[in-house]
Coordinates of C-alpha atoms in Angstrom, one line a residue:
M1 CA -95.4 -31.3 47.0
K2 CA -95.7 -28.4 44.7
V3 CA -92.9 -25.8 45.1
T4 CA -91.7 -22.7 43.1
I5 CA -88.1 -21.8 42.8
I6 CA -87.1 -18.3 42.0
G7 CA -83.7 -18.4 40.2
T8 CA -82.3 -20.8 37.7
G9 CA -78.5 -20.5 38.2
Y10 CA -76.4 -23.3 39.4
V11 CA -78.2 -23.6 42.6
G12 CA -81.7 -22.9 41.5
L13 CA -81.9 -25.2 38.5
V14 CA -80.2 -28.0 39.9
S15 CA -82.2 -27.9 43.0
G16 CA -85.4 -27.7 40.8
V17 CA -84.5 -30.5 38.6
C18 CA -83.4 -32.9 41.6
L19 CA -86.5 -32.2 43.5
A20 CA -88.7 -32.7 40.4
A21 CA -86.8 -36.0 40.0
K22 CA -88.0 -37.0 43.6
G23 CA -91.6 -36.5 42.6
H24 CA -92.2 -33.0 43.6
Q25 CA -93.9 -30.6 41.0
V26 CA -91.4 -27.8 40.4
T27 CA -91.8 -24.5 38.9
C28 CA -88.6 -22.3 38.4
V29 CA -88.8 -18.8 37.6
D30 CA -86.4 -16.7 35.9
I31 CA -87.0 -12.9 34.5
R32 CA -85.3 -14.0 31.1
Q33 CA -87.7 -15.3 28.4
D34 CA -84.7 -16.8 26.6
I35 CA -83.6 -19.0 29.5
V36 CA -87.1 -20.3 30.1
S37 CA -87.7 -21.2 26.6
C38 CA -84.5 -23.0 26.6
L39 CA -85.2 -24.9 29.7
N40 CA -88.9 -25.8 28.6
A41 CA -87.2 -27.2 25.4
G42 CA -84.8 -29.4 27.7
N43 CA -81.7 -27.3 27.0
P44 CA -79.9 -26.1 30.4
H45 CA -78.2 -22.7 29.7
I46 CA -75.5 -23.9 32.3
Y47 CA -73.2 -26.9 32.1
E48 CA -73.3 -29.4 34.9
A49 CA -72.7 -33.1 34.4
G50 CA -76.0 -35.1 34.1
L51 CA -78.2 -32.1 34.1
S52 CA -79.4 -32.1 30.5
E53 CA -80.5 -35.6 30.8
L54 CA -82.3 -35.2 34.1
L55 CA -84.1 -32.1 33.0
T56 CA -85.3 -33.9 30.1
Q57 CA -86.5 -36.6 32.2
V58 CA -88.5 -34.4 34.8
I59 CA -90.1 -32.4 31.8
E60 CA -91.2 -35.6 30.2
S61 CA -92.6 -36.5 33.6
G62 CA -94.7 -33.2 33.9
D63 CA -92.9 -32.4 37.2
F64 CA -91.0 -29.4 36.0
E65 CA -91.5 -26.4 34.2
A66 CA -90.0 -22.7 33.8
T67 CA -91.7 -19.6 33.6
T68 CA -91.3 -15.8 33.5
D69 CA -94.8 -15.3 35.3
L70 CA -94.1 -15.3 39.1
T71 CA -97.8 -14.5 40.1
T72 CA -98.9 -17.5 38.4
A73 CA -96.2 -19.6 39.8
L74 CA -96.9 -18.5 43.5
D75 CA -100.5 -19.1 43.0
R76 CA -99.8 -22.7 42.7
V77 CA -97.8 -23.3 45.9
D78 CA -97.3 -22.7 49.7
T79 CA -93.6 -23.1 49.6
I80 CA -91.3 -20.7 47.7
I81 CA -87.3 -21.4 47.6
V82 CA -85.4 -18.3 46.9
A83 CA -82.2 -19.2 45.0
V84 CA -80.9 -16.0 43.2
G85 CA -77.3 -14.8 43.1
T86 CA -75.5 -13.3 45.9
P87 CA -72.3 -11.7 44.3
S88 CA -69.5 -10.3 46.0
D89 CA -69.2 -6.4 45.9
G90 CA -65.8 -5.4 47.5
G91 CA -65.9 -8.5 49.7
V92 CA -69.3 -7.9 51.0
I93 CA -72.2 -9.9 49.4
D94 CA -74.7 -8.0 47.3
L95 CA -78.2 -8.9 48.5
S96 CA -79.9 -6.9 45.9
Y97 CA -81.4 -9.9 44.1
V98 CA -82.5 -11.4 47.1
R99 CA -84.1 -8.0 48.3
T100 CA -85.7 -7.9 44.9
A101 CA -87.2 -11.4 45.0
V102 CA -88.7 -11.4 48.7
R103 CA -90.0 -7.8 48.0
K104 CA -92.2 -9.4 44.9
I105 CA -93.2 -12.2 47.2
G106 CA -94.2 -9.6 49.8
E107 CA -96.3 -7.5 47.0
Y108 CA -98.1 -10.8 46.3
L109 CA -98.8 -11.6 49.8
K110 CA -100.4 -8.1 50.3
N111 CA -103.4 -9.2 48.5
N112 CA -103.3 -12.9 49.4
D113 CA -104.4 -14.4 52.7
R114 CA -102.6 -17.9 52.1
Y115 CA -99.8 -18.9 54.5
I116 CA -96.7 -19.1 52.4
S117 CA -93.4 -20.4 53.6
I118 CA -90.4 -18.4 51.9
I119 CA -87.3 -20.4 52.1
I120 CA -83.9 -18.9 51.4
K121 CA -81.3 -21.2 49.6
S122 CA -79.0 -18.3 48.2
T123 CA -75.8 -18.1 50.3
V124 CA -76.5 -15.1 52.7
I125 CA -74.5 -14.1 55.7
A126 CA -75.7 -15.2 59.2
G127 CA -78.8 -13.0 60.4
T128 CA -80.2 -12.3 56.9
T129 CA -83.3 -14.5 56.7
D130 CA -84.7 -13.1 60.1
T131 CA -83.8 -9.6 59.5
V132 CA -83.3 -8.4 55.9
V133 CA -85.7 -10.8 54.3
R134 CA -88.3 -10.7 57.1
E135 CA -88.3 -6.8 57.0
E136 CA -88.4 -6.6 53.2
I137 CA -91.5 -8.9 52.9
E138 CA -93.3 -7.2 55.9
T139 CA -92.7 -3.8 54.3
A140 CA -93.8 -4.9 50.9
S141 CA -97.1 -7.0 52.4
G142 CA -98.2 -5.0 55.3
K143 CA -98.1 -8.4 57.3
Y144 CA -95.8 -9.5 59.9
H145 CA -94.1 -12.8 60.6
P146 CA -95.4 -15.3 61.8
A147 CA -98.2 -14.2 59.2
F148 CA -95.9 -15.9 56.6
G149 CA -93.1 -18.6 57.0
L150 CA -89.3 -18.1 57.0
G151 CA -86.9 -20.7 56.4
M152 CA -83.2 -21.1 55.3
N153 CA -82.0 -24.3 53.5
P154 CA -78.3 -24.0 52.5
E155 CA -76.8 -25.8 49.6
F156 CA -73.7 -27.8 49.7
L157 CA -73.2 -28.4 46.0
R158 CA -69.8 -28.7 44.3
E159 CA -69.8 -27.5 40.7
G160 CA -69.5 -30.6 38.4
E161 CA -70.8 -32.9 40.8
A162 CA -74.0 -31.0 41.9
I163 CA -76.4 -33.4 40.8
D164 CA -74.8 -36.3 42.7
D165 CA -74.4 -34.1 45.9
F166 CA -77.9 -33.0 45.6
M167 CA -79.5 -36.5 45.3
N168 CA -77.0 -38.3 47.4
P169 CA -76.3 -35.5 50.3
D170 CA -74.3 -36.1 53.5
R171 CA -76.7 -34.1 55.4
I172 CA -79.6 -31.5 54.8
V173 CA -79.9 -28.4 57.0
L174 CA -83.5 -27.4 57.7
G175 CA -83.4 -23.7 58.9
Y176 CA -86.7 -22.5 60.4
E177 CA -88.4 -19.5 62.3
D178 CA -91.7 -21.1 62.5
P179 CA -93.3 -24.7 63.1
E180 CA -95.2 -24.7 59.8
T181 CA -92.2 -23.8 57.7
L182 CA -90.3 -26.7 59.5
E183 CA -93.0 -29.2 58.4
R184 CA -92.9 -28.0 54.9
L185 CA -89.1 -28.6 54.7
E186 CA -89.6 -31.9 56.3
A187 CA -92.1 -32.9 53.5
L188 CA -89.6 -31.4 50.8
Y189 CA -87.0 -33.6 51.8
A190 CA -88.8 -36.6 53.2
P191 CA -87.4 -38.8 50.2
W192 CA -84.0 -38.2 51.7
H193 CA -83.0 -40.6 54.7
V194 CA -80.0 -38.7 55.7
D195 CA -78.8 -36.7 58.8
K196 CA -81.2 -33.6 59.0
V197 CA -79.9 -30.8 61.1
R198 CA -82.8 -28.6 62.5
V199 CA -81.9 -25.1 63.6
N200 CA -82.9 -21.4 63.5
T201 CA -82.1 -19.7 60.1
R202 CA -78.9 -17.6 61.3
T203 CA -77.5 -20.9 62.4
A204 CA -78.2 -22.6 59.4
E205 CA -76.6 -19.5 57.4
L206 CA -73.5 -19.9 59.4
I207 CA -73.2 -23.6 59.0
K208 CA -72.7 -22.8 55.2
Y209 CA -70.0 -20.3 55.9
A210 CA -68.3 -22.3 58.5
N211 CA -68.1 -25.4 56.2
N212 CA -66.5 -23.6 53.2
S213 CA -64.2 -21.4 55.5
L214 CA -62.8 -24.4 57.4
L215 CA -62.2 -26.3 54.1
A216 CA -60.6 -23.2 52.4
T217 CA -58.4 -22.8 55.8
Q218 CA -57.3 -26.4 55.1
I219 CA -56.2 -25.6 51.3
S220 CA -54.3 -22.6 52.0
A221 CA -52.6 -24.0 55.0
A222 CA -51.5 -27.0 52.9
N223 CA -50.4 -24.5 50.0
E224 CA -48.3 -22.4 52.6
I225 CA -46.7 -25.6 53.8
A226 CA -46.0 -26.4 50.0
N227 CA -44.4 -23.2 49.2
F228 CA -42.1 -23.6 52.3
A229 CA -41.1 -27.1 51.3
A230 CA -40.1 -25.8 47.7
A231 CA -38.2 -22.7 49.3
L232 CA -36.3 -25.2 51.6
G233 CA -35.4 -27.7 48.8
N234 CA -35.0 -31.3 48.4
I235 CA -38.5 -32.0 49.8
D236 CA -41.5 -33.2 47.8
I237 CA -44.4 -32.0 49.5
M238 CA -46.5 -35.0 48.4
D239 CA -44.3 -37.0 50.6
V240 CA -45.0 -34.9 53.4
I241 CA -48.9 -34.9 52.7
N242 CA -48.8 -38.8 52.7
G243 CA -47.1 -38.8 56.0
V244 CA -49.4 -36.3 57.4
S245 CA -52.4 -38.0 56.0
L246 CA -51.7 -41.5 57.7
D247 CA -52.4 -39.9 61.1
R248 CA -55.6 -41.8 62.0
R249 CA -57.3 -38.6 63.1
W250 CA -57.3 -37.6 59.3
N251 CA -57.4 -41.1 58.0
P252 CA -59.1 -43.6 60.2
I253 CA -57.9 -47.4 60.1
L254 CA -60.7 -49.8 59.8
R255 CA -61.0 -53.1 62.0
D256 CA -59.6 -55.0 58.9
G257 CA -56.6 -52.8 58.8
T258 CA -57.5 -50.7 55.7
R259 CA -57.7 -47.1 55.6
L260 CA -61.1 -45.2 55.3
N261 CA -59.2 -42.6 52.8
P262 CA -62.0 -39.8 53.5
A263 CA -62.4 -37.1 50.8
I264 CA -61.2 -34.6 53.3
L265 CA -57.7 -35.5 52.3
N266 CA -58.2 -34.1 49.0
Y267 CA -58.1 -30.7 50.5
L268 CA -54.4 -31.4 51.7
I269 CA -53.1 -31.7 48.1
P270 CA -51.5 -28.4 47.4
G271 CA -52.2 -26.4 44.2
C272 CA -52.6 -22.9 42.7
G273 CA -55.3 -21.9 44.9
F274 CA -59.1 -22.2 45.1
G275 CA -61.5 -20.4 42.9
G276 CA -65.1 -20.5 41.8
S277 CA -68.5 -18.9 42.9
C278 CA -68.2 -20.1 46.7
F279 CA -65.1 -20.2 48.4
P280 CA -63.4 -17.0 47.6
K281 CA -66.7 -15.1 48.0
D282 CA -68.0 -16.9 51.1
I283 CA -64.4 -16.4 53.0
Q284 CA -64.6 -12.6 52.1
A285 CA -68.1 -12.3 53.3
L286 CA -67.4 -14.0 56.5
H287 CA -64.1 -11.8 56.9
S288 CA -66.1 -8.7 56.3
Q289 CA -69.1 -9.4 58.4
G290 CA -66.7 -10.5 61.3
Q291 CA -65.0 -7.0 61.2
E292 CA -68.3 -5.3 61.2
L293 CA -68.8 -7.0 64.4
G294 CA -65.5 -5.8 65.5
L295 CA -63.5 -9.0 65.3
T296 CA -60.1 -9.0 63.7
M297 CA -60.6 -12.1 61.7
D298 CA -57.1 -12.9 61.4
I299 CA -57.3 -16.4 60.1
T300 CA -59.8 -15.7 57.2
K301 CA -57.6 -12.6 56.4
A302 CA -54.5 -15.2 56.2
V303 CA -56.6 -17.5 54.2
L304 CA -57.6 -15.1 51.6
N305 CA -53.9 -13.6 51.3
V306 CA -52.3 -17.0 50.7
N307 CA -55.0 -17.9 48.0
D308 CA -54.6 -14.6 46.4
V309 CA -50.9 -14.8 45.3
Q310 CA -50.9 -18.8 45.2
P311 CA -51.3 -18.6 41.4
L312 CA -48.5 -16.7 40.9
Q313 CA -46.3 -19.5 42.4
V314 CA -46.5 -20.7 38.8
A315 CA -44.6 -17.8 37.2
N316 CA -42.3 -17.3 40.1
I317 CA -41.1 -21.1 39.8
I318 CA -40.7 -20.9 36.1
N319 CA -39.0 -17.5 36.6
S320 CA -36.3 -19.1 38.9
H321 CA -35.4 -21.3 36.1
I322 CA -36.0 -18.9 33.0
K323 CA -35.5 -15.5 33.6
E324 CA -36.7 -13.9 30.2
L325 CA -40.1 -15.6 28.8
S326 CA -40.5 -13.3 25.7
N327 CA -39.3 -15.9 23.5
Y328 CA -41.3 -18.7 25.0
K329 CA -44.7 -20.1 23.9
I330 CA -46.6 -21.7 26.7
L331 CA -49.8 -24.0 26.6
I332 CA -52.2 -23.6 29.6
L333 CA -54.4 -26.6 30.0
G334 CA -57.6 -25.8 31.9
L335 CA -59.6 -22.5 32.2
A336 CA -62.4 -23.6 34.5
F337 CA -61.6 -23.2 38.2
K338 CA -62.2 -27.0 38.5
P339 CA -63.1 -30.0 36.1
G340 CA -66.6 -30.8 35.5
T341 CA -67.7 -27.2 35.1
D342 CA -67.7 -24.3 32.7
D343 CA -67.3 -21.8 35.6
V344 CA -64.3 -19.6 35.3
R345 CA -65.0 -17.2 38.6
E346 CA -61.8 -16.9 40.3
S347 CA -60.1 -19.4 38.2
A348 CA -56.3 -19.6 38.7
S349 CA -55.9 -19.5 35.0
L350 CA -56.8 -16.1 34.9
K351 CA -54.1 -14.7 37.2
I352 CA -51.5 -17.3 35.7
I353 CA -52.2 -16.0 32.2
D354 CA -52.1 -12.4 33.1
S355 CA -48.8 -12.7 34.8
L356 CA -47.1 -14.6 31.8
L357 CA -48.7 -12.1 29.4
K358 CA -47.1 -9.3 31.1
Q359 CA -43.7 -11.0 30.9
G360 CA -44.3 -11.1 27.0
A361 CA -44.9 -15.0 26.7
T362 CA -47.0 -16.3 23.8
I363 CA -50.1 -18.1 25.0
F364 CA -52.0 -20.8 23.9
A365 CA -55.0 -22.2 26.2
H366 CA -57.4 -25.0 25.9
D367 CA -60.5 -26.2 28.0
P368 CA -63.0 -28.7 26.9
I369 CA -66.0 -26.6 28.0
A370 CA -65.0 -23.2 29.6
A371 CA -63.3 -21.5 26.6
T372 CA -66.3 -19.1 25.8
N373 CA -66.8 -18.3 29.4
F374 CA -63.0 -17.5 29.9
S375 CA -62.8 -15.3 27.0
N376 CA -65.6 -13.4 28.1
A377 CA -64.0 -13.0 31.6
M378 CA -60.7 -11.7 30.1
G379 CA -62.5 -9.1 27.9
T380 CA -60.3 -7.5 25.6
E381 CA -57.2 -9.2 26.9
A382 CA -58.5 -12.5 25.5
R383 CA -57.2 -11.1 22.1
K384 CA -53.7 -11.6 23.3
I385 CA -53.9 -15.4 23.6
T386 CA -55.0 -18.2 21.3
I387 CA -57.6 -20.4 22.5
T388 CA -57.4 -23.8 21.0
S389 CA -59.8 -26.7 20.5
E390 CA -57.2 -29.2 19.9
W391 CA -54.5 -29.0 22.5
R392 CA -52.4 -31.9 21.5
H393 CA -51.8 -30.0 18.1
H394 CA -49.9 -27.4 19.9
I395 CA -47.4 -29.8 22.0
N396 CA -44.7 -29.5 19.5
D397 CA -45.1 -25.7 19.0
T398 CA -44.8 -24.9 22.7
D399 CA -41.9 -24.7 25.2
I400 CA -43.8 -25.0 28.6
I401 CA -47.0 -26.6 29.3
V402 CA -48.9 -25.7 32.4
I403 CA -51.8 -28.0 33.7
V404 CA -54.1 -25.8 35.6
T405 CA -57.5 -27.6 35.6
K406 CA -57.7 -31.5 36.4
W407 CA -59.5 -32.4 33.2
P408 CA -59.2 -36.2 32.7
E409 CA -58.1 -35.8 29.1
Y410 CA -54.7 -34.3 30.3
I411 CA -53.7 -37.4 31.7
D412 CA -52.6 -38.3 28.1
L413 CA -49.5 -36.2 28.4
E414 CA -48.0 -39.2 29.9
N415 CA -48.2 -40.9 26.6
I416 CA -46.8 -38.1 24.6
N417 CA -43.2 -37.5 23.7
L418 CA -42.3 -34.3 25.7
S419 CA -38.7 -34.4 25.2
G420 CA -37.3 -31.0 25.8
K421 CA -40.4 -29.5 27.2
I422 CA -41.1 -28.0 30.6
I423 CA -44.2 -29.4 32.4
F424 CA -45.7 -27.5 35.2
D425 CA -48.2 -29.8 37.0
T426 CA -50.1 -27.6 39.3
R427 CA -52.5 -30.2 40.3
R428 CA -50.1 -33.3 40.6
M429 CA -52.0 -35.1 38.0
L430 CA -49.1 -36.8 36.3
S431 CA -46.7 -39.3 37.6
I432 CA -43.4 -37.9 37.4
E433 CA -41.8 -41.2 36.4
K434 CA -44.1 -41.2 33.4
V435 CA -43.1 -37.7 32.1
T436 CA -40.0 -38.8 30.2
G437 CA -37.6 -36.2 28.6
A438 CA -39.3 -33.4 30.1
Q439 CA -38.4 -31.2 33.1
Y440 CA -41.2 -31.3 35.6
F441 CA -42.3 -28.6 38.0
A442 CA -45.2 -28.7 40.5
I443 CA -46.3 -26.7 43.6
G444 CA -44.1 -27.8 46.5
L445 CA -41.3 -29.6 44.6
R446 CA -38.2 -27.3 43.8
Q447 CA -36.1 -28.6 40.8
S448 CA -32.4 -28.2 41.5

């Protein structure tokens, strides 16, 4: 099947490369010639594990190419996927990129009689495809649905694991407004033998938001309970979480007596909050849309409030033992919002470093791949910190070490002499008994 994808960000590029790997002929469209040139040379402009290798493979097979020529790309196909960004603007998603993309498709359709299905993959609030998208195309083309097809195919890709998530999904949601578009979605995903959910487009849109909102709610609930445990004292929240997670409703017992240990349990582990391009933006968007509909949206508001201040727990706990940080050197390990990606959007490190700088601390920071993006995100404030490529070299020079991102290499701290240091493990990455000679802090654990 021939398909054109508009957008080459995390979603568009990963989707395009993976669809090509399944034998479809994919053309990705971007307005930037430098990005297109890099992609056609086999060099992705974003970092994602396995992406570079898979991109090279599909280019060599002839199933993938990138272009800036939208018209030619549309001439080749009957199915178009829109995967442009929908950034947050004051808690409300900005649909300007989506509007621009579908308007150009509408202009193309004005002088073309072929039946083309436009499938939205960008994350948009419920009711966008069958209203905003449809109206933009109708206005630009002078044609009215169902003279063209409309679909919505939400993504469930975790940055750092996006290739595996796309190639081995747990379900695929096929949102459609007309039978022909459903048929094309079925053909597109025919190589995948998993549960497929067939619904109208606004249901498909809400599935994405509901999925992320419930996961985020679980994270914030666990963090609030962890903060309570630390305030009360003489409790390690991980002992509490272990007891909770043995409830068979969380962790079913198989017939042989073993536990299933589902991945959902990972969202019970407390930390310094969720970040990235999806959870914060999606919860804010759902909250804002609910308020526009006259709902109070109390739970989503609470989830956002807990998450907003959670990174500050690091400074608060350190301050409970050290009142004056101006003479302390602190090493921050991890700048990406999660391991496996160079994405720093809504990273806890941004707030943690900002808080510590305001107290006069000297900051060293490390991340294996996200350092440049982090510096760009901090702007002029980046000049106040020292970003290092060799974090081990700074162990002896620092007083406090804070693990913010769970990069595997940081487990090496268990094999380093940390005598006299303070270790703050926000991700519960280290075994407490292996951190010898250091004072160990964590979310949900109060030192006496």
